[in-house]
Amino acid sequence: MEGKVRIGFYALTSCYGCQLQLAMMDELLQLLPHAEIVCWFMLERDSYEDEPVDIAFIEGSVSTEEEVELVKKIRENAKIVVAVGSCAIHGGVQSWEKDKSLEELWKTVYGDGKVKFEPKMAEPVENYIKVDYRIYGCPPEKKDFLYALGTFLVGSWPEDIDYPVCVECRLKGHPCVLIEKGEPCLGPITRAGCDARCPGFGVACIGCRGAIGYDVAWFDSLARTFKEKGISKEDILQRMKMFNAHNPKLEEMVEKIFQGVEE
Amino acid sequence: MKNLYLPITVDHIARVEGKGGVEIVVGDEGVKEVKLNIIEGPRFFEAITVGKKLDEALAVYPRICSFCSAAHKLTAVEAAEKAIGFTPREEIQALREVLYIGDMIESHALHLYLLVLPDYLGYSNPLKMVNEYKKEIGIALDLKNLGSWMMDELGARAIHQENVVLGGFGKLPDKATLETMKKRLQEALPKAEYTFELFSKLEQYEEVEGPIIHMAVKPRGDVYGIYGDYIKVSDGFEFPVEDYKKHIVEKVVEHSFAKHSFYKGEKPFMVGALPRLVNNAETLYGRAKELYESHRDLLRPTNPFANNLAQALELVYFTERAIDLIDEALAKWPIAPRDRVEVKDGFGVSATEAPRGIVTYALEVKDGRVAYADIITPTAYNFAMMEVHVRMMAEKHYNDDPERLKYLTEMVVRAYDPCISCSVHVARL
């Protein structure tokens, strides 16, 4: 890209962790001479949500009617739209109970209380606008940001990762939390890129980077292992919904996991 | 003809976590209305975790707020462990507190240098300070990096720490790493002290002077810290954390997705670093105690801006405290990371001191699942008080240039270090 790159970082409804992750990167200082921050409320008081930008980073899920309008406006103003993190890409953990009605959730939490804004069930950004690129994770790894920013700045295009956490876990030589400890690790079907961070600490993967494309053998081998460990289909479905509730093929995918396997 | 007034609004307060705005309506008789509009969408954390497996719910709770994800994780885990009748070993508790302190150091450094300081130095954005304030930005990054690294080592990650599990940790760092951590904390002490000196010179606006009810957790073992079993109020009242609902009520307000909290029915109150100091200063020790004694005139219980300086003091205190806790753990080396826990049915409440004040978790566990969850976050506790102080500032300055009024009221909000996302959770009535 020629001259200074105009960057906007926009927040929808989230924990702000993706922005925090980027804000905490010392490497950001090296980027500054090449970039102009047009909008980034977390750090910049002079932020403008409706100015043209080269790259728009959006984090958070679409959770109010106001945010629907905001993402449309961002799309109009941006050359490249990047959805950052689990909320923007998958709807986030706030989508875990997606199948319950908004009214029911509202009543549980707010009772009869009324608020003057219009809430809605959390949704991925892609439900409303075209997204050009995704930076996965909850939150994304720092190297994900560096890789994406670096490739954009040299005028290239970052590539998606198409292999699971298990690959990285095996390369690191960590003991397998699924096979050796019997825990419901989602490593075999979760998009890699975290260097198998959680299994490296002996903790089962919760799938925060989202599920990898489906029609691959990993799902079948995971099915056999889950079955052997006595983990039920319902429990797997619930676990996968934490970060994949809006995945249209979720049910089918979990069915596939248990296909031909008698519970 | 009557004068016409437009509301003075900041749609989106910058340099805080989350989306909120300020709205001030001025009439002929002065300020009519002051509202903190919380426009961040609702996230229903309590409702969505009910019926879910306990360990999965515990993975989701930190995601209420990235700035205090360790605080959420550790408080939720303590409530869950109380519910199932498990008490972690002392050395595990010490290391969990070191992790919590990592969050405290990172969050305070970030808030003070990147979110607050630019206002005082006349910058809209901390990154623009890099050339003229090299030393300050350098210290900010060093302290922030130290806190993040402590969370990486003990929590698996600086944001959303998956390494804390029921019964302890998934894995512990080795002895050499803990010794390095201690060394880095020792090296950070002069930087923390520099921060305190720097913030002791900044203005605390007297427009917002007035009595404040302060609330903080009474530290366990009478040593200034994060965990405790009682809540202490500055009016002298104390109550067990389990009784929080008897003394604090939450109300839905029309202009906010976050609720407001009141003590004894209608009294706004403050939580955070300043309330911790006001209520628990006698439990400080070391260099922080000396600084507290020599700067008492600045650490005023009556001014929310003193919260910034109180955070700076805590940077000094918690850096020293973490060194002592690491020594405590090293004395018991080697440490098993995790005890076997049996997930029994039960109910547990935990209140701890997150960087920006009390966070409360009440969890009921049944058949290995969450049967009830109630969470109140520091910012939700603070909102009502914050509105009072924004009003005080507005009443003194409503005739000023609107830009000046916006700037001053935003500074009041920032002094509270609000996490707006975390306040939009919300609780079952």
PDB file of C-alpha atoms in Angstrom, chain B residues 6 14 18 54 61 82 90 143 155 225-226 234 264 284 294-295 376 383 388 391 407 425-426:
ATOM      1  CA  LEU B   6     -29.175  20.917  23.810  1.00  0.00           C
ATOM      2  CA  ALA B  14     -12.644   6.954  24.723  1.00  0.00           C
ATOM      3  CA  GLY B  18     -16.246  -0.973  26.637  1.00  0.00           C
ATOM      4  CA  LEU B  54     -18.974 -26.342  35.751  1.00  0.00           C
ATOM      5  CA  TYR B  61     -16.734 -16.311  32.935  1.00  0.00           C
ATOM      6  CA  LYS B  82     -16.466 -23.113  48.044  1.00  0.00           C
ATOM      7  CA  GLU B  90      -1.721 -22.599  50.954  1.00  0.00           C
ATOM      8  CA  LEU B 143       5.282  -2.928  33.948  1.00  0.00           C
ATOM      9  CA  GLY B 155      -2.377 -18.645  33.663  1.00  0.00           C
ATOM     10  CA  GLY B 225      -4.452  -8.163  49.426  1.00  0.00           C
ATOM     11  CA  ILE B 226      -7.063  -9.547  47.123  1.00  0.00           C
ATOM     12  CA  SER B 234     -16.201   2.938  55.428  1.00  0.00           C
ATOM     13  CA  LYS B 264     -28.667   0.129  52.285  1.00  0.00           C
ATOM     14  CA  LEU B 284      -0.201  -2.371  54.243  1.00  0.00           C
ATOM     15  CA  SER B 294       3.967  10.415  53.662  1.00  0.00           C
ATOM     16  CA  HIS B 295       1.245  11.159  51.097  1.00  0.00           C
ATOM     17  CA  ILE B 376     -21.675  -8.368  40.160  1.00  0.00           C
ATOM     18  CA  PHE B 383     -21.949   3.332  38.256  1.00  0.00           C
ATOM     19  CA  VAL B 388     -22.907  11.493  41.212  1.00  0.00           C
ATOM     20  CA  ARG B 391     -22.934  15.526  38.009  1.00  0.00           C
ATOM     21  CA  TYR B 407     -13.030  16.633  28.749  1.00  0.00           C
ATOM     22  CA  HIS B 425     -23.506  -9.055  32.244  1.00  0.00           C
ATOM     23  CA  VAL B 426     -25.988  -9.078  34.374  1.00  0.00           C
TER      24      VAL B 426
END
